[in-house]
Amino acid sequence: MAKKILIVGGGLAGTIVANGLCRQLHEEMSSGAVSITMLGTSDTHMYQPGLLYIPFGRMREAELFRPQRKVLNRKVPYYIDPAKHIDVENKAVTTESGKTYDYDYLVIATGSRIRPDNIPGMVEGGHWFYDLDGARKLREALDDFQGGKIVLNVNVPHKCPVAPLEVTFMLKDFLESKGVLDKSEITYTYPIGRLHTLEPVAAWAVPEFEKHGIKSETFFNTKDVDPAAKTITSEEGTTLPYDLLITIPPHTGQQVILDSDLGAGGWVPTERNTLLREGSSDVFICGDTTNLPISKAGSTAHFEADTIIDNLTSLIKEGRWARHYDGKVFCFVETGLNTGTYVWFNYTTPPNPGPPSQMIHWFKLAYNRLYWLSARGLL
């Protein structure tokens, strides 16, 4: 019997897994011993990290998109038919069209979604860059901004853990280039008692904030936004006035995970080394969908995908496990419009941001162009 691999999710994680498996299992697919099928939600693939550049006019919208069919190996049938229910007991996935797909191995890579609507007033009073519509509106707001108080409000969980710091530093440079920095005040809020979840990153950010005159308010868990009064209030009782509110909205997993009772908040309990769903031997979880306490970032998805590719290939070809995921993450960090640094870490090694430089910024810009090779699993 042919082994059926079903991938639910057409984003970066699922696409890398599919493309990698096509190369590793080329002979088995050609002979009909293995089939790979993908279920997605759109015919377009978006480079999500590029959204950060849209508000500052540093990337064109067209650069963010390519047809999913051109990114995905042509041997993989791709159906724009979102999964509605995942039945791991009976090894079947039902879609919105009513079709049912069975599998021998399942890869769940459904990703995450922003939920500004979970905080009263945030949709009406805030701006963000985590989707194209939000990035466009923020671009317009920044174009019109002539000075005043800016609150950069961070909520958790969210994907791309360094993005709040990146947008803060880029915002400072943008205001300076526009000639309104001396008429502006930036206040950065964070839910815990430091500037970032990762302590070494938080420690690095403190002197950077001081150098640039950026204020901060920690232990700020957002309660609500008052768009009329232009204030944002925390559960701790702090109220901040703003002229422009830029928020990192809270994220949740996808509805199909909740409806299938696979994990609270839409995050699937995942074994940290095998990336198997806890309690399963045939269901892999990749990318933002996991509940692992590591960054929800493109590089995380990539390193996880590589591990899943190796293990699925080894299981099918040799009946054995290949290797474990070590928690590896690598992130470029923009420290302005023209400088950057980076962090890498894993389960045992903490991050250690280096001094910002223009060269690292150029590396980040180069990766923005190379992303499509990454999605195809060639990088």
XYZ file of C-alpha atoms in Angstrom:
379
model
C 0.000 0.000 0.000
C 1.212 3.488 -0.854
C 2.091 5.676 2.104
C -0.026 8.821 2.179
C 1.472 12.016 3.588
C -1.037 14.813 4.158
C 0.125 18.363 4.891
C -2.416 20.777 6.352
C -1.242 24.341 5.804
C 0.290 26.065 2.784
C 2.553 28.567 4.527
C 6.320 28.445 4.883
C 6.454 25.432 7.215
C 4.174 23.192 5.168
C 5.735 24.278 1.876
C 9.293 23.506 2.987
C 8.195 20.094 4.281
C 6.462 19.251 1.008
C 9.336 20.395 -1.196
C 11.944 18.666 0.942
C 10.040 15.387 0.970
C 9.701 15.521 -2.825
C 13.472 15.578 -3.155
C 14.143 12.961 -0.493
C 11.372 10.611 -1.638
C 11.675 11.198 -5.377
C 11.940 7.513 -6.308
C 9.137 6.447 -3.989
C 6.822 9.108 -5.401
C 7.700 8.181 -8.987
C 6.888 4.525 -8.317
C 3.642 5.331 -6.513
C 4.878 4.040 -3.160
C 4.437 7.465 -1.561
C 1.995 10.311 -2.202
C 2.049 13.837 -0.768
C -1.037 16.056 -0.671
C -1.348 19.619 0.655
C -4.432 21.490 1.835
C -4.242 25.276 1.966
C -6.331 28.411 2.198
C -5.023 30.563 -0.652
C -3.505 30.367 -4.116
C -0.973 33.014 -3.050
C 2.131 32.579 -0.899
C 3.125 35.630 1.157
C 6.542 36.522 2.559
C 5.262 37.585 5.963
C 8.482 39.147 7.378
C 8.364 41.632 4.509
C 5.299 43.266 6.057
C 7.639 45.005 8.525
C 9.069 47.108 5.677
C 5.781 48.199 4.104
C 4.936 50.993 6.611
C 8.357 52.590 6.048
C 8.205 52.397 2.269
C 11.166 49.992 2.180
C 9.445 47.198 0.226
C 6.837 47.106 -2.494
C 3.678 45.112 -1.895
C 4.233 43.033 -5.038
C 7.517 41.735 -3.593
C 5.615 39.942 -0.840
C 3.649 37.583 -3.076
C 4.098 34.685 -5.474
C 1.633 32.059 -6.662
C 1.730 29.101 -4.283
C 1.699 26.748 -7.251
C 5.053 28.191 -8.414
C 6.611 27.830 -4.960
C 5.382 24.283 -4.386
C 6.834 21.243 -6.163
C 4.603 20.385 -9.126
C 4.357 16.745 -7.952
C 2.339 17.794 -4.885
C -1.426 18.159 -5.445
C -2.484 21.407 -3.818
C -6.116 22.005 -2.891
C -7.442 25.378 -1.764
C -9.878 23.740 0.608
C -9.242 24.666 4.245
C -9.314 21.907 6.832
C -12.426 22.069 8.981
C -11.859 19.091 11.289
C -8.808 16.950 12.037
C -9.580 13.498 13.433
C -6.295 12.060 14.673
C -7.971 8.946 16.044
C -9.375 7.901 12.666
C -6.524 9.466 10.677
C -8.769 11.678 8.569
C -9.094 15.390 7.762
C -12.416 16.885 6.637
C -12.372 20.117 4.638
C -14.785 23.007 4.245
C -16.007 21.559 0.941
C -17.002 18.347 2.729
C -14.205 16.168 1.338
C -12.314 13.779 3.583
C -8.616 12.956 3.226
C -7.082 10.002 5.005
C -3.369 9.683 5.740
C -0.587 7.520 7.081
C 1.404 10.539 8.224
C -0.001 13.995 8.931
C 1.906 17.287 9.128
C -0.073 20.104 10.752
C 1.321 23.511 9.821
C -1.724 25.755 10.133
C 0.145 28.721 11.596
C -1.222 31.541 13.731
C -3.518 34.552 13.333
C -3.688 38.019 14.817
C -6.549 38.784 17.202
C -6.645 42.541 17.875
C -10.385 42.014 18.410
C -9.568 40.198 21.657
C -8.709 43.560 23.263
C -11.576 46.110 23.509
C -10.940 49.160 21.342
C -7.745 47.894 19.700
C -9.252 47.387 16.242
C -10.619 50.938 16.242
C -7.679 52.642 17.957
C -4.572 50.743 16.961
C -2.310 50.160 13.978
C -0.235 47.075 13.214
C 1.840 45.545 10.419
C 1.018 41.847 10.805
C -1.264 41.731 7.776
C -1.225 43.668 4.517
C -4.253 45.811 5.304
C -2.781 46.777 8.669
C 0.625 47.550 7.144
C -1.015 49.792 4.548
C -2.964 51.713 7.186
C 0.146 52.123 9.333
C 2.054 53.425 6.294
C -0.636 56.073 5.774
C -0.599 56.997 9.474
C 3.188 57.416 9.462
C 3.036 59.509 6.300
C 0.574 61.849 8.036
C 2.363 61.889 11.425
C 3.878 65.268 12.291
C 4.929 64.612 15.877
C 3.413 63.587 19.172
C 3.248 60.600 21.493
C 3.660 57.131 19.973
C 2.918 54.066 22.080
C 4.389 50.842 20.747
C 2.346 48.212 22.551
C 3.422 44.549 22.649
C 1.016 41.706 23.415
C 1.813 38.015 23.735
C 1.912 35.490 22.305
C 2.956 36.829 18.915
C 5.024 35.601 16.002
C 8.453 36.970 15.084
C 9.717 37.658 18.606
C 12.161 40.420 17.658
C 9.703 42.321 15.441
C 8.583 44.669 18.273
C 12.178 45.786 18.792
C 12.783 46.045 15.053
C 9.790 48.280 14.408
C 10.763 50.465 17.379
C 14.281 51.108 16.076
C 13.085 51.528 12.493
C 10.428 53.968 13.689
C 13.062 56.096 15.425
C 15.109 56.330 12.226
C 11.998 57.028 10.154
C 10.932 59.910 12.385
C 14.459 61.289 12.292
C 14.574 61.160 8.482
C 11.199 62.901 8.375
C 12.451 65.659 10.666
C 9.890 65.110 13.435
C 11.891 63.029 15.941
C 12.491 66.045 18.197
C 8.722 66.589 18.308
C 7.979 62.923 19.079
C 8.066 60.580 22.052
C 8.194 56.788 21.728
C 7.038 54.591 24.620
C 7.429 50.819 24.326
C 5.294 48.555 26.517
C 5.932 44.912 27.379
C 3.843 42.470 29.464
C 6.619 41.214 31.763
C 9.263 42.977 33.827
C 11.792 43.446 31.021
C 11.886 44.539 27.382
C 11.785 41.051 25.860
C 10.912 37.495 26.843
C 14.495 36.360 26.173
C 16.548 37.837 28.998
C 19.796 38.359 27.009
C 17.838 40.180 24.288
C 16.118 42.322 26.928
C 19.475 43.179 28.517
C 20.887 44.145 25.118
C 17.871 46.336 24.354
C 18.107 48.465 27.527
C 21.198 50.504 26.546
C 19.942 50.696 22.946
C 16.703 52.258 24.184
C 18.626 54.650 26.418
C 20.915 55.673 23.551
C 17.955 56.524 21.336
C 15.785 58.141 24.024
C 13.072 55.481 23.803
C 10.923 55.192 26.922
C 9.510 51.907 28.208
C 6.721 50.641 30.418
C 7.063 47.034 31.584
C 4.462 44.891 33.363
C 1.951 46.310 30.887
C -0.692 43.710 30.046
C -3.189 45.468 27.827
C -6.716 45.763 29.207
C -8.350 48.077 26.671
C -7.932 50.952 24.249
C -10.098 54.079 24.256
C -9.989 55.388 20.657
C -11.982 58.544 21.520
C -9.728 59.570 24.398
C -6.653 58.119 22.650
C -5.495 56.185 25.683
C -4.379 52.613 26.307
C -4.758 51.018 29.749
C -3.090 47.981 31.294
C -4.496 45.350 33.642
C -2.009 46.739 36.168
C -3.790 50.115 36.101
C -1.389 52.185 34.005
C -2.959 54.480 31.379
C -0.876 55.975 28.570
C -2.051 58.725 26.199
C -1.107 58.450 22.521
C -1.321 60.299 19.253
C -0.402 57.126 17.355
C -0.806 53.602 18.724
C 1.243 50.866 17.071
C 0.450 47.465 18.499
C 1.745 43.940 18.215
C -1.645 42.209 18.480
C -2.100 39.012 20.494
C -2.042 35.869 18.370
C -3.921 32.590 18.576
C -3.746 29.382 16.593
C -6.217 28.576 13.835
C -9.864 27.757 14.437
C -9.526 24.236 13.028
C -7.190 23.337 15.907
C -9.746 24.565 18.437
C -12.666 22.895 16.666
C -10.741 19.606 16.513
C -9.919 19.838 20.238
C -6.220 19.541 19.491
C -4.928 22.271 21.778
C -5.851 25.248 23.947
C -5.503 28.571 22.171
C -5.023 26.775 18.868
C -1.546 25.564 19.866
C -0.995 21.815 19.610
C 0.922 20.131 22.483
C 4.146 19.035 20.796
C 7.069 16.864 21.919
C 10.037 19.228 21.849
C 12.596 16.889 20.266
C 10.527 14.766 17.883
C 7.976 17.456 16.900
C 5.296 14.784 17.155
C 1.946 15.717 18.600
C 1.975 14.511 22.190
C 0.387 11.052 22.255
C 0.810 10.482 18.492
C 3.355 8.584 16.431
C 2.112 9.710 13.016
C 1.190 13.398 13.485
C 3.948 16.014 13.170
C 3.479 19.651 14.185
C 5.504 22.371 12.484
C 5.919 26.131 12.737
C 3.647 28.441 14.706
C 1.161 25.641 15.401
C 3.284 24.069 18.151
C 2.921 24.991 21.803
C 6.701 24.863 22.273
C 8.176 27.723 24.343
C 10.373 28.895 21.481
C 10.052 31.666 18.920
C 7.198 31.576 16.443
C 9.377 32.647 13.524
C 10.188 31.688 9.953
C 13.576 30.284 10.886
C 11.986 28.139 13.594
C 9.586 26.741 11.007
C 12.484 26.111 8.634
C 14.642 24.228 11.145
C 11.644 22.246 12.375
C 10.670 21.420 8.792
C 14.159 20.111 8.034
C 13.900 17.791 11.049
C 10.482 16.505 9.986
C 11.689 15.929 6.419
C 14.621 13.818 7.633
C 12.502 11.810 10.041
C 9.616 11.126 7.670
C 12.077 10.106 4.965
C 13.908 7.787 7.342
C 10.689 6.277 8.696
C 9.428 5.504 5.194
C 12.725 4.317 3.725
C 14.356 2.619 6.705
C 11.697 2.264 9.379
C 13.765 4.196 11.882
C 14.094 7.638 13.444
C 16.741 9.968 12.002
C 17.378 12.842 14.423
C 15.955 15.216 16.994
C 15.176 18.928 16.806
C 17.431 20.937 19.118
C 15.321 24.099 19.337
C 17.474 26.049 16.875
C 16.303 29.549 15.938
C 18.092 32.278 13.953
C 16.710 35.793 13.570
C 18.048 38.915 11.940
C 17.229 42.013 13.976
C 16.857 45.359 12.240
C 18.237 48.038 14.570
C 17.189 50.931 12.346
C 16.606 51.595 8.679
C 20.266 50.932 7.826
C 21.770 48.725 10.553
C 21.068 45.300 11.989
C 22.272 42.497 14.211
C 21.189 38.888 14.721
C 20.451 36.301 17.382
C 20.662 32.555 17.281
C 19.916 30.117 20.068
C 18.582 26.662 20.847
C 17.263 24.726 23.824
C 20.611 24.890 25.627
C 22.373 27.980 24.243
C 20.933 31.440 25.001
C 20.992 34.252 22.419
C 23.792 36.805 22.420
C 23.060 39.813 20.168
C 26.172 41.375 18.678
C 26.935 45.012 17.863
C 24.685 46.366 15.091
C 26.280 46.979 11.703
C 25.300 48.020 8.224
C 26.660 44.762 6.826
C 24.222 42.645 8.856
C 21.398 44.878 7.633
C 22.510 44.112 4.075
C 22.490 40.395 4.894
C 18.884 40.770 6.033
C 17.976 42.559 2.807
C 19.691 39.783 0.844
C 17.669 37.167 2.708
C 14.494 39.052 1.822
C 15.336 38.217 -1.793
C 16.474 34.662 -1.053
C 13.319 33.761 0.876
C 11.754 32.118 -2.155
C 14.662 29.689 -2.377
C 14.143 28.965 1.314
C 10.446 28.234 0.792
C 11.364 25.856 -2.006
C 13.752 24.140 0.401
C 16.828 25.044 -1.646
C 18.435 27.240 1.019
